[in-house]
PDB file of C-alpha atoms in Angstrom:
ATOM      1  CA  LYS D  60      90.204  98.004 109.609  1.00  0.00           C
ATOM      2  CA  VAL D  61      90.464 101.284 107.712  1.00  0.00           C
ATOM      3  CA  MET D  62      94.261 101.191 107.537  1.00  0.00           C
ATOM      4  CA  MET D  63      94.531  97.485 106.786  1.00  0.00           C
ATOM      5  CA  GLY D  64      91.492  97.282 104.536  1.00  0.00           C
ATOM      6  CA  ALA D  65      88.226  95.413 104.969  1.00  0.00           C
ATOM      7  CA  GLU D  66      88.391  91.716 105.748  1.00  0.00           C
ATOM      8  CA  ARG D  67      87.309  89.277 103.017  1.00  0.00           C
ATOM      9  CA  ARG D  68      86.595  86.162 105.049  1.00  0.00           C
ATOM     10  CA  SER D  69      84.337  84.855 102.324  1.00  0.00           C
ATOM     11  CA  MET D  70      87.307  84.549  99.962  1.00  0.00           C
ATOM     12  CA  ALA D  71      88.020  80.911  99.377  1.00  0.00           C
ATOM     13  CA  MET D  72      91.618  79.863  99.932  1.00  0.00           C
ATOM     14  CA  THR D  73      93.060  76.367  99.821  1.00  0.00           C
ATOM     15  CA  GLU D  74      95.258  75.175 102.724  1.00  0.00           C
ATOM     16  CA  GLU D  75      98.257  75.322 100.379  1.00  0.00           C
ATOM     17  CA  GLU D  76      97.507  78.987  99.520  1.00  0.00           C
ATOM     18  CA  LYS D  77      96.920  79.759 103.163  1.00  0.00           C
ATOM     19  CA  LEU D  78     100.261  78.255 104.135  1.00  0.00           C
ATOM     20  CA  ALA D  79     102.144  80.084 101.391  1.00  0.00           C
ATOM     21  CA  THR D  80     100.534  83.338 102.546  1.00  0.00           C
ATOM     22  CA  ALA D  81     101.523  82.591 106.133  1.00  0.00           C
ATOM     23  CA  TYR D  82     105.182  82.140 105.094  1.00  0.00           C
ATOM     24  CA  HIS D  83     104.982  85.303 103.011  1.00  0.00           C
ATOM     25  CA  GLU D  84     103.681  87.418 105.902  1.00  0.00           C
ATOM     26  CA  ALA D  85     105.975  85.820 108.463  1.00  0.00           C
ATOM     27  CA  GLY D  86     108.880  86.799 106.156  1.00  0.00           C
ATOM     28  CA  HIS D  87     107.759  90.423 106.136  1.00  0.00           C
ATOM     29  CA  ALA D  88     107.331  90.408 109.899  1.00  0.00           C
ATOM     30  CA  ILE D  89     110.792  89.042 110.708  1.00  0.00           C
ATOM     31  CA  VAL D  90     112.594  91.404 108.362  1.00  0.00           C
ATOM     32  CA  ASN D  91     110.554  94.296 109.839  1.00  0.00           C
ATOM     33  CA  ILE D  92     111.683  93.350 113.358  1.00  0.00           C
ATOM     34  CA  VAL D  93     115.354  92.575 112.648  1.00  0.00           C
ATOM     35  CA  VAL D  94     116.370  95.250 110.077  1.00  0.00           C
ATOM     36  CA  PRO D  95     117.081  98.629 111.688  1.00  0.00           C
ATOM     37  CA  GLY D  96     115.064 101.677 110.634  1.00  0.00           C
ATOM     38  CA  ASN D  97     111.654  99.960 110.336  1.00  0.00           C
ATOM     39  CA  ASP D  98     108.686 101.141 112.371  1.00  0.00           C
ATOM     40  CA  PRO D  99     107.568  98.829 115.180  1.00  0.00           C
ATOM     41  CA  LEU D 100     105.581  95.815 113.968  1.00  0.00           C
ATOM     42  CA  HIS D 101     101.893  96.217 114.868  1.00  0.00           C
ATOM     43  CA  LYS D 102     100.048  93.218 113.463  1.00  0.00           C
ATOM     44  CA  VAL D 103     100.293  90.365 110.977  1.00  0.00           C
ATOM     45  CA  THR D 104      97.283  88.627 109.423  1.00  0.00           C
ATOM     46  CA  ILE D 105      96.558  86.036 106.767  1.00  0.00           C
ATOM     47  CA  ILE D 106      92.916  87.058 106.553  1.00  0.00           C
ATOM     48  CA  PRO D 107      92.400  88.495 103.060  1.00  0.00           C
ATOM     49  CA  ARG D 108      91.922  92.248 103.049  1.00  0.00           C
ATOM     50  CA  GLY D 109      91.174  94.270  99.924  1.00  0.00           C
ATOM     51  CA  ARG D 110      93.252  92.832  97.095  1.00  0.00           C
ATOM     52  CA  ALA D 111      95.815  91.359  99.499  1.00  0.00           C
ATOM     53  CA  LEU D 112      95.821  87.754 100.735  1.00  0.00           C
ATOM     54  CA  GLY D 113      97.490  88.911 103.917  1.00  0.00           C
ATOM     55  CA  VAL D 114      98.903  92.074 105.535  1.00  0.00           C
ATOM     56  CA  THR D 115     101.917  92.881 107.706  1.00  0.00           C
ATOM     57  CA  MET D 116     101.455  96.277 109.318  1.00  0.00           C
ATOM     58  CA  SER D 117     103.914  98.454 111.202  1.00  0.00           C
ATOM     59  CA  LEU D 118     103.179 101.775 112.828  1.00  0.00           C
ATOM     60  CA  PRO D 119     105.491 104.644 113.812  1.00  0.00           C
ATOM     61  CA  GLU D 120     105.726 105.469 117.498  1.00  0.00           C
ATOM     62  CA  ARG D 121     105.048 109.094 116.683  1.00  0.00           C
ATOM     63  CA  ASP D 122     104.165 111.212 113.645  1.00  0.00           C
ATOM     64  CA  LYS D 123     107.054 111.558 111.217  1.00  0.00           C
ATOM     65  CA  LEU D 124     107.831 114.694 109.267  1.00  0.00           C
ATOM     66  CA  SER D 125     110.671 113.192 107.264  1.00  0.00           C
ATOM     67  CA  TYR D 126     112.157 109.733 106.540  1.00  0.00           C
ATOM     68  CA  SER D 127     115.763 108.639 106.998  1.00  0.00           C
ATOM     69  CA  LYS D 128     117.851 106.684 104.587  1.00  0.00           C
ATOM     70  CA  GLU D 129     117.882 103.892 107.100  1.00  0.00           C
ATOM     71  CA  TRP D 130     114.082 103.883 107.123  1.00  0.00           C
ATOM     72  CA  CYS D 131     114.006 103.706 103.320  1.00  0.00           C
ATOM     73  CA  GLU D 132     116.469 100.826 103.176  1.00  0.00           C
ATOM     74  CA  GLY D 133     114.648  98.970 105.942  1.00  0.00           C
ATOM     75  CA  LYS D 134     111.319  99.403 104.134  1.00  0.00           C
ATOM     76  CA  ILE D 135     112.850  98.020 100.896  1.00  0.00           C
ATOM     77  CA  ALA D 136     114.276  94.967 102.707  1.00  0.00           C
ATOM     78  CA  MET D 137     110.911  94.374 104.410  1.00  0.00           C
ATOM     79  CA  ALA D 138     109.197  94.540 101.027  1.00  0.00           C
ATOM     80  CA  PHE D 139     111.190  91.576  99.855  1.00  0.00           C
ATOM     81  CA  GLY D 140     110.758  89.524 103.025  1.00  0.00           C
ATOM     82  CA  GLY D 141     107.608  87.885 101.634  1.00  0.00           C
ATOM     83  CA  ARG D 142     109.131  86.650  98.348  1.00  0.00           C
ATOM     84  CA  VAL D 143     112.354  85.591  99.986  1.00  0.00           C
ATOM     85  CA  ALA D 144     110.473  83.544 102.653  1.00  0.00           C
ATOM     86  CA  GLU D 145     108.608  81.654  99.941  1.00  0.00           C
ATOM     87  CA  GLN D 146     111.810  81.006  98.022  1.00  0.00           C
ATOM     88  CA  LEU D 147     113.580  79.672 101.126  1.00  0.00           C
ATOM     89  CA  VAL D 148     110.735  77.241 101.760  1.00  0.00           C
ATOM     90  CA  TYR D 149     109.699  76.271  98.249  1.00  0.00           C
ATOM     91  CA  GLY D 150     112.921  76.819  96.291  1.00  0.00           C
ATOM     92  CA  LYS D 151     114.515  79.809  94.514  1.00  0.00           C
ATOM     93  CA  GLU D 152     112.703  78.931  91.342  1.00  0.00           C
ATOM     94  CA  HIS D 153     109.394  79.483  93.183  1.00  0.00           C
ATOM     95  CA  LEU D 154     108.159  82.770  91.644  1.00  0.00           C
ATOM     96  CA  ASN D 155     104.603  84.124  91.477  1.00  0.00           C
ATOM     97  CA  THR D 156     102.728  87.317  91.094  1.00  0.00           C
ATOM     98  CA  GLY D 157     102.003  87.647  94.798  1.00  0.00           C
ATOM     99  CA  ALA D 158     104.932  89.939  95.408  1.00  0.00           C
ATOM    100  CA  SER D 159     103.973  92.402  92.602  1.00  0.00           C
ATOM    101  CA  SER D 160     102.911  95.250  94.905  1.00  0.00           C
ATOM    102  CA  ASP D 161     105.998  94.635  97.122  1.00  0.00           C
ATOM    103  CA  ILE D 162     108.330  94.958  94.133  1.00  0.00           C
ATOM    104  CA  THR D 163     106.476  98.114  93.014  1.00  0.00           C
ATOM    105  CA  GLN D 164     106.810  99.604  96.466  1.00  0.00           C
ATOM    106  CA  ALA D 165     110.521  98.783  96.815  1.00  0.00           C
ATOM    107  CA  THR D 166     111.332 100.138  93.334  1.00  0.00           C
ATOM    108  CA  ASN D 167     109.423 103.387  93.926  1.00  0.00           C
ATOM    109  CA  ILE D 168     111.197 104.046  97.245  1.00  0.00           C
ATOM    110  CA  ALA D 169     114.601 103.370  95.641  1.00  0.00           C
ATOM    111  CA  LYS D 170     113.763 105.575  92.692  1.00  0.00           C
ATOM    112  CA  ARG D 171     112.831 108.509  94.962  1.00  0.00           C
ATOM    113  CA  MET D 172     115.954 107.989  97.054  1.00  0.00           C
ATOM    114  CA  VAL D 173     118.047 108.499  93.958  1.00  0.00           C
ATOM    115  CA  THR D 174     116.102 111.084  91.977  1.00  0.00           C
ATOM    116  CA  GLU D 175     114.444 113.221  94.708  1.00  0.00           C
ATOM    117  CA  TRP D 176     115.946 112.721  98.094  1.00  0.00           C
ATOM    118  CA  GLY D 177     119.665 112.935  97.369  1.00  0.00           C
ATOM    119  CA  MET D 178     120.485 109.543  98.961  1.00  0.00           C
ATOM    120  CA  SER D 179     122.863 108.273  96.221  1.00  0.00           C
ATOM    121  CA  GLU D 180     126.551 109.108  96.686  1.00  0.00           C
ATOM    122  CA  LYS D 181     127.135 108.708  92.916  1.00  0.00           C
ATOM    123  CA  LEU D 182     124.466 111.221  91.948  1.00  0.00           C
ATOM    124  CA  GLY D 183     124.621 113.528  94.916  1.00  0.00           C
ATOM    125  CA  PRO D 184     122.029 115.919  96.382  1.00  0.00           C
ATOM    126  CA  LEU D 185     120.424 116.843  93.069  1.00  0.00           C
ATOM    127  CA  LEU D 186     116.806 116.677  91.884  1.00  0.00           C
ATOM    128  CA  TYR D 187     116.401 114.548  88.817  1.00  0.00           C
ATOM    129  CA  ASN D 188     112.615 114.202  88.905  1.00  0.00           C
ATOM    130  CA  GLU D 189     111.402 117.787  88.796  1.00  0.00           C
ATOM    131  CA  ASN D 190     108.518 117.102  86.421  1.00  0.00           C
ATOM    132  CA  GLN D 191     107.523 113.840  88.182  1.00  0.00           C
ATOM    133  CA  GLN D 192     108.366 111.935  85.016  1.00  0.00           C
ATOM    134  CA  GLU D 193     109.525 108.331  85.071  1.00  0.00           C
ATOM    135  CA  VAL D 194     113.300 108.850  85.264  1.00  0.00           C
ATOM    136  CA  PHE D 195     114.607 105.327  84.862  1.00  0.00           C
ATOM    137  CA  LEU D 196     114.301 102.004  83.128  1.00  0.00           C
ATOM    138  CA  GLY D 197     114.363 103.159  79.501  1.00  0.00           C
ATOM    139  CA  HIS D 198     111.960 106.091  79.630  1.00  0.00           C
ATOM    140  CA  SER D 199     112.656 109.019  77.294  1.00  0.00           C
ATOM    141  CA  ILE D 200     114.000 111.239  80.000  1.00  0.00           C
ATOM    142  CA  THR D 201     116.201 113.300  77.625  1.00  0.00           C
ATOM    143  CA  GLN D 202     113.037 114.519  75.950  1.00  0.00           C
ATOM    144  CA  THR D 203     111.574 115.920  79.175  1.00  0.00           C
ATOM    145  CA  GLN D 204     114.653 117.043  81.046  1.00  0.00           C
ATOM    146  CA  ASN D 205     118.138 118.290  80.285  1.00  0.00           C
ATOM    147  CA  MET D 206     119.813 115.006  81.267  1.00  0.00           C
ATOM    148  CA  SER D 207     122.421 112.979  79.447  1.00  0.00           C
ATOM    149  CA  GLU D 208     122.028 109.310  78.629  1.00  0.00           C
ATOM    150  CA  ASP D 209     125.005 108.574  80.899  1.00  0.00           C
ATOM    151  CA  THR D 210     123.212 110.157  83.811  1.00  0.00           C
ATOM    152  CA  ALA D 211     120.039 108.200  83.016  1.00  0.00           C
ATOM    153  CA  ARG D 212     122.057 104.937  83.011  1.00  0.00           C
ATOM    154  CA  LEU D 213     123.621 105.940  86.291  1.00  0.00           C
ATOM    155  CA  ILE D 214     120.216 106.511  87.836  1.00  0.00           C
ATOM    156  CA  ASP D 215     119.018 103.174  86.535  1.00  0.00           C
ATOM    157  CA  GLY D 216     122.065 101.471  88.001  1.00  0.00           C
ATOM    158  CA  GLU D 217     121.672 103.079  91.405  1.00  0.00           C
ATOM    159  CA  VAL D 218     117.982 102.226  91.625  1.00  0.00           C
ATOM    160  CA  ARG D 219     118.855  98.622  90.717  1.00  0.00           C
ATOM    161  CA  ARG D 220     121.709  98.463  93.277  1.00  0.00           C
ATOM    162  CA  ILE D 221     119.535  99.758  96.156  1.00  0.00           C
ATOM    163  CA  VAL D 222     116.712  97.316  95.337  1.00  0.00           C
ATOM    164  CA  LEU D 223     118.999  94.307  95.023  1.00  0.00           C
ATOM    165  CA  GLU D 224     120.810  95.158  98.275  1.00  0.00           C
ATOM    166  CA  GLY D 225     117.429  95.204  99.994  1.00  0.00           C
ATOM    167  CA  TYR D 226     116.621  91.795  98.549  1.00  0.00           C
ATOM    168  CA  GLN D 227     119.948  90.433  99.738  1.00  0.00           C
ATOM    169  CA  LYS D 228     119.426  91.890 103.184  1.00  0.00           C
ATOM    170  CA  ALA D 229     116.084  90.126 103.442  1.00  0.00           C
ATOM    171  CA  TRP D 230     117.663  86.876 102.264  1.00  0.00           C
ATOM    172  CA  ASP D 231     120.413  87.082 104.854  1.00  0.00           C
ATOM    173  CA  VAL D 232     118.002  87.866 107.701  1.00  0.00           C
ATOM    174  CA  LEU D 233     115.579  85.041 106.868  1.00  0.00           C
ATOM    175  CA  THR D 234     118.316  82.516 106.356  1.00  0.00           C
ATOM    176  CA  GLU D 235     119.572  83.283 109.847  1.00  0.00           C
ATOM    177  CA  HIS D 236     116.069  83.240 111.331  1.00  0.00           C
ATOM    178  CA  ARG D 237     114.670  80.184 109.522  1.00  0.00           C
ATOM    179  CA  LYS D 238     113.386  78.618 112.776  1.00  0.00           C
ATOM    180  CA  ASP D 239     111.589  81.821 113.642  1.00  0.00           C
ATOM    181  CA  LEU D 240     109.995  81.785 110.162  1.00  0.00           C
ATOM    182  CA  GLU D 241     108.558  78.361 110.879  1.00  0.00           C
ATOM    183  CA  ALA D 242     107.297  79.379 114.347  1.00  0.00           C
ATOM    184  CA  ILE D 243     105.531  82.533 113.208  1.00  0.00           C
ATOM    185  CA  THR D 244     104.078  80.742 110.170  1.00  0.00           C
ATOM    186  CA  GLN D 245     102.599  78.018 112.423  1.00  0.00           C
ATOM    187  CA  ALA D 246     101.198  80.718 114.708  1.00  0.00           C
ATOM    188  CA  LEU D 247      99.497  82.434 111.757  1.00  0.00           C
ATOM    189  CA  MET D 248      98.062  79.121 110.546  1.00  0.00           C
ATOM    190  CA  GLU D 249      96.562  78.602 114.052  1.00  0.00           C
ATOM    191  CA  TYR D 250      95.441  82.106 114.952  1.00  0.00           C
ATOM    192  CA  GLU D 251      95.232  83.858 111.539  1.00  0.00           C
ATOM    193  CA  THR D 252      96.115  87.209 113.171  1.00  0.00           C
ATOM    194  CA  ILE D 253      98.942  87.846 115.649  1.00  0.00           C
ATOM    195  CA  SER D 254     100.358  91.008 117.145  1.00  0.00           C
ATOM    196  CA  GLY D 255     103.832  92.403 116.772  1.00  0.00           C
ATOM    197  CA  ALA D 256     104.501  91.652 120.462  1.00  0.00           C
ATOM    198  CA  GLU D 257     103.531  88.029 119.888  1.00  0.00           C
ATOM    199  CA  CYS D 258     105.895  87.784 116.922  1.00  0.00           C
ATOM    200  CA  MET D 259     108.757  89.115 119.030  1.00  0.00           C
ATOM    201  CA  ALA D 260     107.863  86.686 121.837  1.00  0.00           C
ATOM    202  CA  LEU D 261     108.051  83.726 119.432  1.00  0.00           C
ATOM    203  CA  MET D 262     111.462  84.959 118.228  1.00  0.00           C
ATOM    204  CA  ARG D 263     112.614  84.946 121.875  1.00  0.00           C
ATOM    205  CA  GLY D 264     111.609  81.320 122.133  1.00  0.00           C
ATOM    206  CA  GLU D 265     108.411  81.954 124.098  1.00  0.00           C
ATOM    207  CA  LYS D 266     104.872  80.702 123.448  1.00  0.00           C
ATOM    208  CA  ILE D 267     101.632  82.394 122.654  1.00  0.00           C
ATOM    209  CA  VAL D 268      98.996  81.826 125.301  1.00  0.00           C
ATOM    210  CA  ARG D 269      95.720  83.701 125.046  1.00  0.00           C
ATOM    211  CA  GLN D 270      93.186  84.193 127.799  1.00  0.00           C
ATOM    212  CA  SER D 271      89.506  83.676 127.546  1.00  0.00           C
ATOM    213  CA  ASP D 272      88.796  87.396 127.767  1.00  0.00           C
ATOM    214  CA  ASP D 273      91.189  88.235 124.944  1.00  0.00           C
ATOM    215  CA  THR D 274      88.839  90.009 122.582  1.00  0.00           C
ATOM    216  CA  GLU D 275      91.509  91.364 120.166  1.00  0.00           C
ATOM    217  CA  HIS D 276      92.459  87.930 118.863  1.00  0.00           C
ATOM    218  CA  LYS D 277      90.363  85.164 117.403  1.00  0.00           C
ATOM    219  CA  GLY D 278      92.500  82.135 117.889  1.00  0.00           C
ATOM    220  CA  PRO D 279      91.832  79.077 120.070  1.00  0.00           C
ATOM    221  CA  ILE D 280      91.571  80.069 123.702  1.00  0.00           C
ATOM    222  CA  GLY D 281      94.505  79.187 125.905  1.00  0.00           C
ATOM    223  CA  SER D 282      96.373  77.217 123.234  1.00  0.00           C
ATOM    224  CA  ALA D 283     100.063  77.627 122.414  1.00  0.00           C
ATOM    225  CA  VAL D 284     102.109  77.430 119.298  1.00  0.00           C
ATOM    226  CA  PRO D 285     105.509  75.665 119.019  1.00  0.00           C
ATOM    227  CA  ILE D 286     108.526  77.373 120.427  1.00  0.00           C
ATOM    228  CA  ALA D 287     110.590  79.469 117.983  1.00  0.00           C
ATOM    229  CA  GLY D 288     114.271  78.791 117.387  1.00  0.00           C
ATOM    230  CA  ARG D 289     116.751  80.630 119.614  1.00  0.00           C
ATOM    231  CA  SER D 290     118.463  82.101 117.674  1.00  0.00           C
ATOM    232  CA  PRO D 291     110.464 114.390 102.460  1.00  0.00           C
ATOM    233  CA  ARG D 292     107.668 111.891 101.670  1.00  0.00           C
ATOM    234  CA  PRO D 293     107.572 108.241 100.774  1.00  0.00           C
ATOM    235  CA  PRO D 294     105.876 106.921  97.655  1.00  0.00           C
ATOM    236  CA  ARG D 295     102.102 106.710  97.762  1.00  0.00           C
ATOM    237  CA  GLU D 296     101.174 103.073  97.231  1.00  0.00           C
ATOM    238  CA  GLU D 297      98.062 101.053  97.819  1.00  0.00           C
ATOM    239  CA  PRO D 298      98.826  98.310 100.414  1.00  0.00           C
ATOM    240  CA  GLY D 299      99.960  95.307  98.472  1.00  0.00           C
ATOM    241  CA  PRO D 300     100.173  91.690  99.608  1.00  0.00           C
ATOM    242  CA  GLY D 301     101.990  91.778 102.923  1.00  0.00           C
ATOM    243  CA  MET D 302     102.680  95.492 103.159  1.00  0.00           C
ATOM    244  CA  GLU D 303     101.028  98.208 105.150  1.00  0.00           C
ATOM    245  CA  PRO D 304      99.821 101.454 103.586  1.00  0.00           C
ATOM    246  CA  GLN D 305     102.519 104.023 103.130  1.00  0.00           C
ATOM    247  CA  PRO D 306     102.336 107.373 105.000  1.00  0.00           C
ATOM    248  CA  SER D 307     101.121 110.218 102.826  1.00  0.00           C
TER     249      SER D 307
END
């Protein structure tokens, strides 16, 4: 509860909002499972917590002292899983503010990859963010650091490229796993909270069956959901809709 935030069961949500949240979180979950580099999926819920309507949480298998480029790219793709899932279901023109924190998180990771962690081939292993200033998207970087406008534009372009590649990766994964998206969404609508293991079982085409002594979950006892289709230091962010807290 501490990591995911306090539940807000009193928050009124319409069935339409609940379904959209389920698609959003299912999208995060599938991208988390499929894209290499992500930590193992721990839990997915559509019970409102904090400011988020739902949360998808992954946990590392052991303490991490550093983060790989693959981890960063996987986290960015996962961040866009929620918005992409909603667009696949409701249409590409379906845009709302629900992915705001996800976009912020993805952009911040990409920015640090380029300006602090030396993960851009075009810019190389140099530090461009020594004073922790905003070094992209039109900020007056030449006033705070000895950096040319050409370099600033290159940083902006690299951040944009990394973010858009993550978005496209999420789109490709969820297009391929559309049946899994429906199955996990239906499971969330029925149970509200499901484990990472249950998500993976659904993606293998299995069912969720819970026993009467299952105290971790709160769904209907012994019922099943439909079968799925066969088929250095990260940014500090508050957990946004669908995303787990970042390590600090």
